[in-house]
Coordinates of C-alpha atoms and ligand atoms in Angstrom, one line a residue:
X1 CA -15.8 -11.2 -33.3
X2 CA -13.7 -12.7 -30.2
X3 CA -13.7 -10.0 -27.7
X4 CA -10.1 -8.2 -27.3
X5 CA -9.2 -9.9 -23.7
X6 CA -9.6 -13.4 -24.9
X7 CA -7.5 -13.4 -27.7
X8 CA -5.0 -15.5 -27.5
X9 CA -1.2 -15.4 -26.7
X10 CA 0.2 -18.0 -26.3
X11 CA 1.8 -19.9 -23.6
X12 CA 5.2 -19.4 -24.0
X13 CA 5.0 -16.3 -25.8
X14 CA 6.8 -13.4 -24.5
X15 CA 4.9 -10.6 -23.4
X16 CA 5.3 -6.8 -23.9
X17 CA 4.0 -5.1 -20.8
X18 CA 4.0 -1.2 -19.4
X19 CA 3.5 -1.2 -15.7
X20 CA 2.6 2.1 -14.7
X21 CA 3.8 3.2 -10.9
X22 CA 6.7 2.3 -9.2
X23 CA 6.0 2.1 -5.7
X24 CA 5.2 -1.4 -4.3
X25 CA 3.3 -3.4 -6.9
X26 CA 5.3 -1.9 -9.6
X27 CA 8.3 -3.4 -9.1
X28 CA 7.1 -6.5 -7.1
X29 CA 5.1 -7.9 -10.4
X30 CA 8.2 -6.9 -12.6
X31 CA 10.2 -9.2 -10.7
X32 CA 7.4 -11.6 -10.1
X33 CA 6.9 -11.9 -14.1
X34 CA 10.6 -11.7 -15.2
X35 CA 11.6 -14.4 -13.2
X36 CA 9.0 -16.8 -14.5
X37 CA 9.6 -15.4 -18.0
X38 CA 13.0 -14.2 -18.9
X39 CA 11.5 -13.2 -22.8
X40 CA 9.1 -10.6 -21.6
X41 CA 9.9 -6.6 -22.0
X42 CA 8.6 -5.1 -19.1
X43 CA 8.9 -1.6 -19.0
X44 CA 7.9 0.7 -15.8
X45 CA 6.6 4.2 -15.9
X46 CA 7.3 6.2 -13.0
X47 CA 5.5 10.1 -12.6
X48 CA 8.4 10.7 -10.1
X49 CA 11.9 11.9 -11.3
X50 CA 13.0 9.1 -8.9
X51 CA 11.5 6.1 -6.6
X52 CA 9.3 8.0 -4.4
X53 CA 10.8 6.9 -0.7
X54 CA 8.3 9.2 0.9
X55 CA 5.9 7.6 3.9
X56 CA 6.1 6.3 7.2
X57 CA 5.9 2.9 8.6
X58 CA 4.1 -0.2 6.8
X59 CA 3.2 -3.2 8.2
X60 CA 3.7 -6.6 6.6
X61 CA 0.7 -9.4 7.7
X62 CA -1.3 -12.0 7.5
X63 CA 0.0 -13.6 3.8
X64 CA 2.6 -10.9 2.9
X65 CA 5.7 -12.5 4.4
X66 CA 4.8 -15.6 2.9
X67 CA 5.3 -14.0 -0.6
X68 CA 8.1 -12.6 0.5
X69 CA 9.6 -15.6 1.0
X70 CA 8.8 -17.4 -1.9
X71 CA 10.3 -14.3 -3.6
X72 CA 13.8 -14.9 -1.6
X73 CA 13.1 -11.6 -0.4
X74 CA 12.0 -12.2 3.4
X75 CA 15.7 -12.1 4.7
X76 CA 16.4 -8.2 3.3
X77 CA 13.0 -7.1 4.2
X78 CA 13.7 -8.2 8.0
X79 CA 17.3 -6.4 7.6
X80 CA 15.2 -3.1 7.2
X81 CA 12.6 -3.6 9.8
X82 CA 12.4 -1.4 12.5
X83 CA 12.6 -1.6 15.9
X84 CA 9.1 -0.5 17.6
X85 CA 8.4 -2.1 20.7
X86 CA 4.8 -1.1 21.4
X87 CA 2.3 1.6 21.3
X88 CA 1.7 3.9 24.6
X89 CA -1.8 5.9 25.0
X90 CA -0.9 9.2 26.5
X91 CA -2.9 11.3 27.8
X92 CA -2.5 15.4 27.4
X93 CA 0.3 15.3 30.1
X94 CA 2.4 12.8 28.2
X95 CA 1.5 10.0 31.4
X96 CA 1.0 6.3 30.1
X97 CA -2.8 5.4 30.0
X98 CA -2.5 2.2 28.4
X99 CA 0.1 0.5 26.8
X100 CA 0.0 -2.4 23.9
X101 CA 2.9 -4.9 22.5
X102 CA 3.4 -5.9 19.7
X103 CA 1.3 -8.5 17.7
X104 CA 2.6 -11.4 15.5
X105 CA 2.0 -10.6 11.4
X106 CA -0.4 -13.6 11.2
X107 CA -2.9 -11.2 14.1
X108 CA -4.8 -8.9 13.6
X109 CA -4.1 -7.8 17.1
X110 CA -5.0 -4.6 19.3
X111 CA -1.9 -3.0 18.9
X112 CA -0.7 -0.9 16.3
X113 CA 2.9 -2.6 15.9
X114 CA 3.0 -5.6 14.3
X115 CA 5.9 -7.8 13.5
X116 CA 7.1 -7.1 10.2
X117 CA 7.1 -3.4 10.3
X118 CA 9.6 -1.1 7.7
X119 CA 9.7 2.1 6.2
X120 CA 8.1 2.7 2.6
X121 CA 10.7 3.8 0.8
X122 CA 13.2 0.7 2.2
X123 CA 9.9 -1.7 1.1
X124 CA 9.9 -0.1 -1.9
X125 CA 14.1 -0.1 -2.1
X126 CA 13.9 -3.5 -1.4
X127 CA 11.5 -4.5 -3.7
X128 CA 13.2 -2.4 -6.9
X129 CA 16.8 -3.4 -6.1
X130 CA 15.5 -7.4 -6.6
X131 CA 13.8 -6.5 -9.7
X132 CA 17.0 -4.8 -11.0
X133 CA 19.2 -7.4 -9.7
X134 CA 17.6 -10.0 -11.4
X135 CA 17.3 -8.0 -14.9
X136 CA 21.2 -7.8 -14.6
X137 CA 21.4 -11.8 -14.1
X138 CA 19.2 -12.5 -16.9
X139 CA 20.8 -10.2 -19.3
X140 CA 23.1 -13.7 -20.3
X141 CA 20.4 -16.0 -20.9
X142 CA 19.3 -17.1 -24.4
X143 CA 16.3 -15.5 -25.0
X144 CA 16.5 -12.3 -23.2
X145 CA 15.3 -9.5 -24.9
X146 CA 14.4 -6.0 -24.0
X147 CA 14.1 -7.3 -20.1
X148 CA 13.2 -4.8 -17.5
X149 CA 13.1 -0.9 -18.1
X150 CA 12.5 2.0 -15.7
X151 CA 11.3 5.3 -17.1
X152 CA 11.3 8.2 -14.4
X153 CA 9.7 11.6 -14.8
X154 CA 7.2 10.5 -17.3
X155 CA 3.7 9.2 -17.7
X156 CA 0.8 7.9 -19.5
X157 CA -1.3 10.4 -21.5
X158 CA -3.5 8.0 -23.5
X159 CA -4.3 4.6 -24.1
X160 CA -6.0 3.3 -27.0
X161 CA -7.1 -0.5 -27.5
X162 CA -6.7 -1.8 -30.4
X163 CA -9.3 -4.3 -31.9
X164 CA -6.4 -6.6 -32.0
X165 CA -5.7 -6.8 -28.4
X166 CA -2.4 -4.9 -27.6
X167 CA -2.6 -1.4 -26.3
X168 CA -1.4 1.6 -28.5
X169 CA 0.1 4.1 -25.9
X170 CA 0.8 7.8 -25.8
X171 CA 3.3 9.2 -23.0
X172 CA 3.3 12.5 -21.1
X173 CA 5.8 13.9 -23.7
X174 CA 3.3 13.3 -26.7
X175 CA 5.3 10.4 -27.8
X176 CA 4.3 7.4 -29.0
X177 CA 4.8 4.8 -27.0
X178 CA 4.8 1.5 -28.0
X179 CA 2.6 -1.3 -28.1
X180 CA 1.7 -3.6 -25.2
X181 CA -0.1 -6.8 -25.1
X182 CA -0.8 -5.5 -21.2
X183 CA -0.9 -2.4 -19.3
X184 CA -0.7 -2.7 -15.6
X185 CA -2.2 0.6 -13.5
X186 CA -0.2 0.2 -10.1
X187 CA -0.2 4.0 -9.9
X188 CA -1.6 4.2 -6.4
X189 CA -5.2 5.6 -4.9
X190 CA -5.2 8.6 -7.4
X191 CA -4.5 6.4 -10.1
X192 CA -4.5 7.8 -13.8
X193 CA -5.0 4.5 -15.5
X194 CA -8.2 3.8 -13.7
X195 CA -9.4 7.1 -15.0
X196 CA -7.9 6.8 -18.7
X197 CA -10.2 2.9 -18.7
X198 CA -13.1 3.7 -17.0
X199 CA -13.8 7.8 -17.2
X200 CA -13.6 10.2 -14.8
X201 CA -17.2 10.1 -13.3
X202 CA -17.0 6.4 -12.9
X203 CA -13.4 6.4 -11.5
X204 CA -13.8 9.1 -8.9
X205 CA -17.4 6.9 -8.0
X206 CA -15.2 4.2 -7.0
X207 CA -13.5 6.2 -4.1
X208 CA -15.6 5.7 -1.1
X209 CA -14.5 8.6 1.9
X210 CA -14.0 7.6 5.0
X211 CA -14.6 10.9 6.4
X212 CA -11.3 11.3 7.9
X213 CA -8.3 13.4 6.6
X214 CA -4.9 12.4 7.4
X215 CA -1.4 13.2 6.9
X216 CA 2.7 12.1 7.3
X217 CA 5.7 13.3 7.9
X218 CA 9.0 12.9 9.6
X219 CA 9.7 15.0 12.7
X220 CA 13.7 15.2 14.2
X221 CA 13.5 12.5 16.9
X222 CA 13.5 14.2 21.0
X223 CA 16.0 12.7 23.6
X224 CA 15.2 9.1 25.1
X225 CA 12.0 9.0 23.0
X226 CA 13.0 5.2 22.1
X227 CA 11.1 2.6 20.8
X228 CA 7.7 2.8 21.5
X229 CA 4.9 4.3 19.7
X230 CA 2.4 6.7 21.2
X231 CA -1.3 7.9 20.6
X232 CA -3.2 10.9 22.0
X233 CA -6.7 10.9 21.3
X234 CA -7.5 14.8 21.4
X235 CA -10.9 16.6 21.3
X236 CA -12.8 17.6 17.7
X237 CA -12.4 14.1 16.5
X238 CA -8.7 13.8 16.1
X239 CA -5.4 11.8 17.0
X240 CA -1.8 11.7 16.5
X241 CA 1.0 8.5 16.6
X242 CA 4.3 9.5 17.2
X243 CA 6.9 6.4 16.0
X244 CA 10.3 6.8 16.6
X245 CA 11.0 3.6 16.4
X246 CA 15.0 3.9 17.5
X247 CA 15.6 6.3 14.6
X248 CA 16.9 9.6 14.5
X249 CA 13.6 10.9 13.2
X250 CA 10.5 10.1 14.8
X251 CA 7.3 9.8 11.6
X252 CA 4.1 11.5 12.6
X253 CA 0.5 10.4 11.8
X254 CA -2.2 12.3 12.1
X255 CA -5.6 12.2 11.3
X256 CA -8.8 13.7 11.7
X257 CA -12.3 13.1 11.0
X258 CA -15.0 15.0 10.1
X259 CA -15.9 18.5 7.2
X260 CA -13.2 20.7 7.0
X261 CA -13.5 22.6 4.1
X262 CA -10.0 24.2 3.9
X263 CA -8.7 20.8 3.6
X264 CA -10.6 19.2 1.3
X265 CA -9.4 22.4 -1.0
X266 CA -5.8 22.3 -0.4
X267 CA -5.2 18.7 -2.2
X268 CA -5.4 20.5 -5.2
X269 CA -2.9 23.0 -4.1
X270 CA 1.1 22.5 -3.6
X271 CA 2.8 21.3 -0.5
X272 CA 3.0 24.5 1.2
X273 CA -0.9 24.6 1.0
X274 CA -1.3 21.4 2.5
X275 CA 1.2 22.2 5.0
X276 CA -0.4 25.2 6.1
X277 CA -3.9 23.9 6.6
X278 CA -2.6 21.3 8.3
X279 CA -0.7 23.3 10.6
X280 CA -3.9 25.6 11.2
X281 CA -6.2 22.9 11.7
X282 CA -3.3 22.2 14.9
X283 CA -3.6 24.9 16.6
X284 CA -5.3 24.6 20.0
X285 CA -4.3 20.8 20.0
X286 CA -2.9 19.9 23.5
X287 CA 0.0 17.6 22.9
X288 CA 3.1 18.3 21.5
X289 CA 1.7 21.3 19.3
X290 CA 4.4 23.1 18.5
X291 CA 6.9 20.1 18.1
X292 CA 4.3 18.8 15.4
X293 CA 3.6 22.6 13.9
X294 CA 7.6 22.9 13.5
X295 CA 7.7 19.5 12.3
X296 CA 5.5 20.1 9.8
X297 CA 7.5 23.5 8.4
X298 CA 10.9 21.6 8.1
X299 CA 9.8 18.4 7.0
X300 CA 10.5 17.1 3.2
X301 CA 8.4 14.0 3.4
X302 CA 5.0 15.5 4.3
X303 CA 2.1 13.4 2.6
X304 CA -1.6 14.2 3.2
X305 CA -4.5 12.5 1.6
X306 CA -8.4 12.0 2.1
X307 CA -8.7 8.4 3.2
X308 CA -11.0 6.4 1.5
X309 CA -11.6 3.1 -0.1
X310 CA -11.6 1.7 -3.9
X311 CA -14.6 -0.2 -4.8
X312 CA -14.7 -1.4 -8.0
X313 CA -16.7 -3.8 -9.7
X314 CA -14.4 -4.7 -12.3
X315 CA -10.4 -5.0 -12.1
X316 CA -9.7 -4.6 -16.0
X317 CA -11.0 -3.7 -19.3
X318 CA -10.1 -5.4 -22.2
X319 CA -6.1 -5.6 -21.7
X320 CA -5.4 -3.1 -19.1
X321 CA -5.8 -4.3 -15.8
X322 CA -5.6 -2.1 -12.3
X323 CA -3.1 -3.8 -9.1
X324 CA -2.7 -2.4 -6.0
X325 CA -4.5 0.7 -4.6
X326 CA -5.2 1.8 -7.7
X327 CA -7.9 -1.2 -7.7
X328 CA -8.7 -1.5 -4.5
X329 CA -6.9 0.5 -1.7
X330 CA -8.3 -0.3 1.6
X331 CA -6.9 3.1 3.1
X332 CA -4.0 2.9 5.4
X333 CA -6.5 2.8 8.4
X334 CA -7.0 -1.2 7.9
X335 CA -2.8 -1.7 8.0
X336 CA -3.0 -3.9 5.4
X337 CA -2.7 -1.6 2.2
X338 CA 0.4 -3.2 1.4
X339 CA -0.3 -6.8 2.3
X340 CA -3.2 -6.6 -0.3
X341 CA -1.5 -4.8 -3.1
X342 CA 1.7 -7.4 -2.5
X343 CA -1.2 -10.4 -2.8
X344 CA -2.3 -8.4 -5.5
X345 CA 0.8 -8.4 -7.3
X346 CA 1.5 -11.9 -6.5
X347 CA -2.0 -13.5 -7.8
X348 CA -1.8 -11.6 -11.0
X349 CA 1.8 -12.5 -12.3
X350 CA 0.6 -16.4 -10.9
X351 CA -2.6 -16.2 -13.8
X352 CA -0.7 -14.2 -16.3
X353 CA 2.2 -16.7 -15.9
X354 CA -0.3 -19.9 -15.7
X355 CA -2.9 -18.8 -18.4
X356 CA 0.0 -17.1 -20.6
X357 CA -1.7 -18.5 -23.7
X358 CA -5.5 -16.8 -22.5
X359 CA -5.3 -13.1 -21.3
X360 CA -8.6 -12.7 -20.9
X361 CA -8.9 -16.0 -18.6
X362 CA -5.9 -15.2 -16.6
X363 CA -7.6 -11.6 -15.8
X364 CA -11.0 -13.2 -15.0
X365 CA -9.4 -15.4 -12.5
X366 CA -7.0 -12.5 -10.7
X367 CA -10.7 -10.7 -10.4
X368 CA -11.9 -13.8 -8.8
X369 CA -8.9 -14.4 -6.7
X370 CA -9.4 -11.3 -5.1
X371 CA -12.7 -10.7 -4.7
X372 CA -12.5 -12.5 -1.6
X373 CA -9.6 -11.1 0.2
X374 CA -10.4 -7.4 -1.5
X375 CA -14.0 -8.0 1.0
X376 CA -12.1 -8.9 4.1
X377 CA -9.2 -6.3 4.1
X378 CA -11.9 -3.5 3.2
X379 CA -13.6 -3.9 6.4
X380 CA -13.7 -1.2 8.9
X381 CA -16.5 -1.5 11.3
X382 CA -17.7 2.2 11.5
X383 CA -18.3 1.3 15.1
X384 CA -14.6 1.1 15.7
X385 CA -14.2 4.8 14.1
X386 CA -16.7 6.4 16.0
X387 CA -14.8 5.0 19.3
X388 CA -11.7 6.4 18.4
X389 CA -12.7 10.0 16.9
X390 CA -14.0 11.3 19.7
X391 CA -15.4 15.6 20.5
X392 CA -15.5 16.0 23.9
X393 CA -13.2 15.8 27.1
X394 CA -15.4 13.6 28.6
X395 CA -15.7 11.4 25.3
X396 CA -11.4 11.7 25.4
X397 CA -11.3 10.6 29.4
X398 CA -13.4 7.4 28.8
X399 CA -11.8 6.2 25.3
X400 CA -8.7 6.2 27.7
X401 CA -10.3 4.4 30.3
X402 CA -11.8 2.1 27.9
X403 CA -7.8 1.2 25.9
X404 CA -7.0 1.0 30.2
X405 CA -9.4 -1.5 30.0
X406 CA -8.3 -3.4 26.6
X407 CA -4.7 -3.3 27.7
X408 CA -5.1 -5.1 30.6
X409 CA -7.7 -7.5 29.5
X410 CA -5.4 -8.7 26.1
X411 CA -2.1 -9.2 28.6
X412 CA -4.5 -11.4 30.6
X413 CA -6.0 -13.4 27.7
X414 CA -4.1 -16.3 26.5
X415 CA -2.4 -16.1 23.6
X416 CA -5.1 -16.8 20.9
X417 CA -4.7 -19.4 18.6
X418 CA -4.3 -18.3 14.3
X419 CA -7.3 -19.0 12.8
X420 CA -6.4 -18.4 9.8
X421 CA -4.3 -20.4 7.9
X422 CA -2.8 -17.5 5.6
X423 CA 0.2 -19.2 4.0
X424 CA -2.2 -22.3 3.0
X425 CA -4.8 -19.5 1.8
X426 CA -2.2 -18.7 -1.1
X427 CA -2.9 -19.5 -4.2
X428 CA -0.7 -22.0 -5.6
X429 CA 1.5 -21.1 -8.9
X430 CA 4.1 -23.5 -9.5
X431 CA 4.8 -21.4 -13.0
X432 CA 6.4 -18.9 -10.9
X433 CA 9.4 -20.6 -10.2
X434 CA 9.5 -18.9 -7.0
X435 CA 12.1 -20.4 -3.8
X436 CA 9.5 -23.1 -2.5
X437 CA 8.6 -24.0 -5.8
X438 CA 11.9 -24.6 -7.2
X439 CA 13.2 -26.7 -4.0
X440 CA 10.6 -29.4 -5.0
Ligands
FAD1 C1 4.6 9.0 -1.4 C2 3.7 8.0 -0.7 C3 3.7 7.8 0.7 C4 2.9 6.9 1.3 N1 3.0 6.8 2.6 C5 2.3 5.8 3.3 C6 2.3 5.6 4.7 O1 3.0 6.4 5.4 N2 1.6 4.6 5.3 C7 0.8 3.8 4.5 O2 0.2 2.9 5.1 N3 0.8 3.9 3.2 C8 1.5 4.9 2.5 N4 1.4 5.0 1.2 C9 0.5 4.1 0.4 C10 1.1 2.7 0.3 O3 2.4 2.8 -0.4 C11 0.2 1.8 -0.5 O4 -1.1 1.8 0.2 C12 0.5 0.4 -0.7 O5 1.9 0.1 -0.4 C13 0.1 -0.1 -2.1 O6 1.1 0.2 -3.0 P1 0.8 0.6 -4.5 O7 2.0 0.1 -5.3 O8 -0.5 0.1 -5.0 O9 0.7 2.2 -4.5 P2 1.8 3.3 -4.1 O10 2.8 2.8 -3.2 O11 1.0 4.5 -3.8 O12 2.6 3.5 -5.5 C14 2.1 4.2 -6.6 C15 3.2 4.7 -7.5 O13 2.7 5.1 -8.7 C16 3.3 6.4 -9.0 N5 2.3 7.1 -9.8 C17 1.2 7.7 -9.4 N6 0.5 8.2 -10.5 C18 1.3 7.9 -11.6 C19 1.2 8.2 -13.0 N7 0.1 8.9 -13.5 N8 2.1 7.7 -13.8 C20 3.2 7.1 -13.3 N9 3.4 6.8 -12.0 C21 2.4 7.2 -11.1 C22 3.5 7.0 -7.6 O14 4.5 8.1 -7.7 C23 4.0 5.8 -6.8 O15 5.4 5.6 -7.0 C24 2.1 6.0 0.5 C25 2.1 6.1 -0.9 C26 2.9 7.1 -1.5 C27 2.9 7.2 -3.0

């Protein structure tokens, strides 16, 4: 018998696909597939009763601006871009220690700030207002079918492969439905689709801990607090940004590293839970404590999560197929979660669009795409975290001294030449019909 995910489909054969998630690969492989096949249904399951603008800033690097221009999408996603200037190291007094610019997208600089910096939710604005956009364009052209559909408030309870190929699905509601020739997981670290094709034991085996706890919310911004980021490194292993960034509200990060029981419990529990062992676990810290403990009491956008890693060895199963943290979330401590779930989305939609008439081929070669940059965005020399997480005052004076030290020494350094050659690194996929492609 031919296995399920290499049956064939046909190259020009409209597809019917269920993305689940909406944040960033959600609608940025909608778009990417509609526009280089107007005759596919796509249809996107969102948990939330809306798109979840939650989180604080993300930074766009290395090959992510690149797709983003191929898209036509590089001009709005500069419009939202915020205005950090730089990231100060306090010390418990709030006097500069070291101070660090901002470093061009194609670096993986020192600093904190890069170029292409936004909020989440604007990203993820930006990225579902295309998707729309274009749906409504294509509405006229021969062929159009179904097109793109957005389902909020509702999930995936069940998937069931048929020996045929296509996906038999079961929503929240106990509906049926439908039938897919492709489910995409892009629900996120958590995700519910890797669980539903791979178990439970094997899916929670694939987060890896990093050991360090960390959460983000949006504070009301002080007087003169500007454009430029700040981190205090504070005893017991912890630290907080502050980044106002010019904006009326200045987001908060902070993270800490080590057992504490009382917050590996409240993840299970509601917000208020997290919120209050969060706020517990601040007491005694010596900066800006009870600006960051009222913060954390008025905020609406609080988001805490264990950071960790997905490490899989295998991105699909017969025709379901993981994008995005779901598949391989480097945690937000590399700054290049969303530059890998954008590649992601981008290299998918390219072999699903190329090998249209092999599923299983164009799913083997999105595996194999990755691999590589899945390898090199996971790293996090644990080195580098046991410099920063630090226990003692003496341990807090010298990390200071030390960024004293790297602050001075990379304003003196020339500027360093890119390596990396991140826009010739792309993968090709003329079948896209993207800007660049089309202009030849
Ligand atoms: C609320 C929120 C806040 C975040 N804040 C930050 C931040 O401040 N800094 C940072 O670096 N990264 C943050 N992230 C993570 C960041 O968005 C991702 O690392 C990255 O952009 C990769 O995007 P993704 O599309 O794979 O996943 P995500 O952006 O996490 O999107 C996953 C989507 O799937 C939805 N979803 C989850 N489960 C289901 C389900 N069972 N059925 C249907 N839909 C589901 C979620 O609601 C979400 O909309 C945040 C993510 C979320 C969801």
């Amino acid at each position: 018998m031919v296995p399920s995910n290499v049956l064939t489909t046909g190259i020009q054969t409209p597809l019917n696909i269920l993305i689940v998630g909406a944040g960033v690969c959600g609608p940025a492989i909608a778009f990417l597939l509609q526009k280089a096949n107007h005759r596919h249904n796509i249809t996107i399951m969102e948990r939330g009763s809306t798109l979840r603008a939650a989180g604080q800033q993300i930074d766009l690097k290395n090959e992510a601006p690149f797709i983003l221009e191929k898209m036509g999408l590089l001009d709005r996603v500069k419009a939202c871009c915020v205005n950090e200037t730089g990231l100060e190291v306090v010390d418990a007094n709030d006097r500069q220690v070291a101070f660090f610019g901002v470093s061009p997208s194609d670096e993986r600089g020192l600093t904190l700030t890069s170029e292409f910096e936004l909020m989440r939710g604007d990203f993820v604005g930006v990225l579902y207002d295309a998707s729309i956009e274009q749906d409504t364009k294509l509405k006229s052209i021969e062929g159009y079918r179904q097109g793109l559909q957005y389902k909020f408030g509702e999930t995936v309870e069940k998937l069931d492969q048929t020996p045929q190929g296509p996906v038999d699905v079961t929503f929240s509601s106990g509906k049926y439905g439908g039938r897919y020739d492709l489910v995409i997981g892009a629900d996120g670290q958590a995700s519910r689709t890797r669980r539903m094709m791979f178990g439970e034991k094997a899916s929670a085996a694939s987060f890896h801990p990093l050991g360090i706890h960390g959460a983000y919310f949006s504070i009301p911004g002080i007087k003169n607090e500007g454009s430029i980021a700040k981190v205090f490194f504070s005893t017991g292993r912890k630290m907080v940004f502050t980044r106002p960034s010019d904006r009326p509200t200045t987001g908060v990060l902070f993270f800490l590293r080590g057992d504490f029981a009382q917050l590996d419990e409240c993840y299970h529990q509601s917000i208020a839970a997290q919120k209050a062992a969060f706020t517990a676990i601040l007491d005694g810290f010596e900066w800006q404590k009870d600006r960051f403990q009222k913060g954390i009491e008025s905020t609406d956008d609080f988001y805490a999560t264990k950071l960790g890693q997905i490490k899989l060895k295998t991105l699909f199963k017969d025709r379901t197929v993981l994008v995005g943290d779901s598949g391989y979330g480097p945690s937000p401590f590399t700054g290049l979660g969303t530059t890998l779930a954008l590649l992601g989305a981008y290299t998918l939609a390219g072999e699903l669009t190329k090998h249209g008439d092999n599923m299983g081929e164009a799913l083997r070669n999105y595996e194999n795409k990755m691999k590589p940059f899945i390898q090199e965005y996971q790293q996090i020399p644990s080195t580098a975290l046991s410099l920063v997480f630090v226990s003692s005052r003496p341990a807090v004076w010298l990390l200071n001294q030390f960024a004293w030290v790297l602050s001075k020494f990379s304003t003196m350094m020339p500027q360093r030449p890119n390596v990396i050659d991140y826009r010739g690194r792309l993968p090709e996929y003329p079948e896209l019909r993207l800007v660049d492609d089309t202009q030849k």
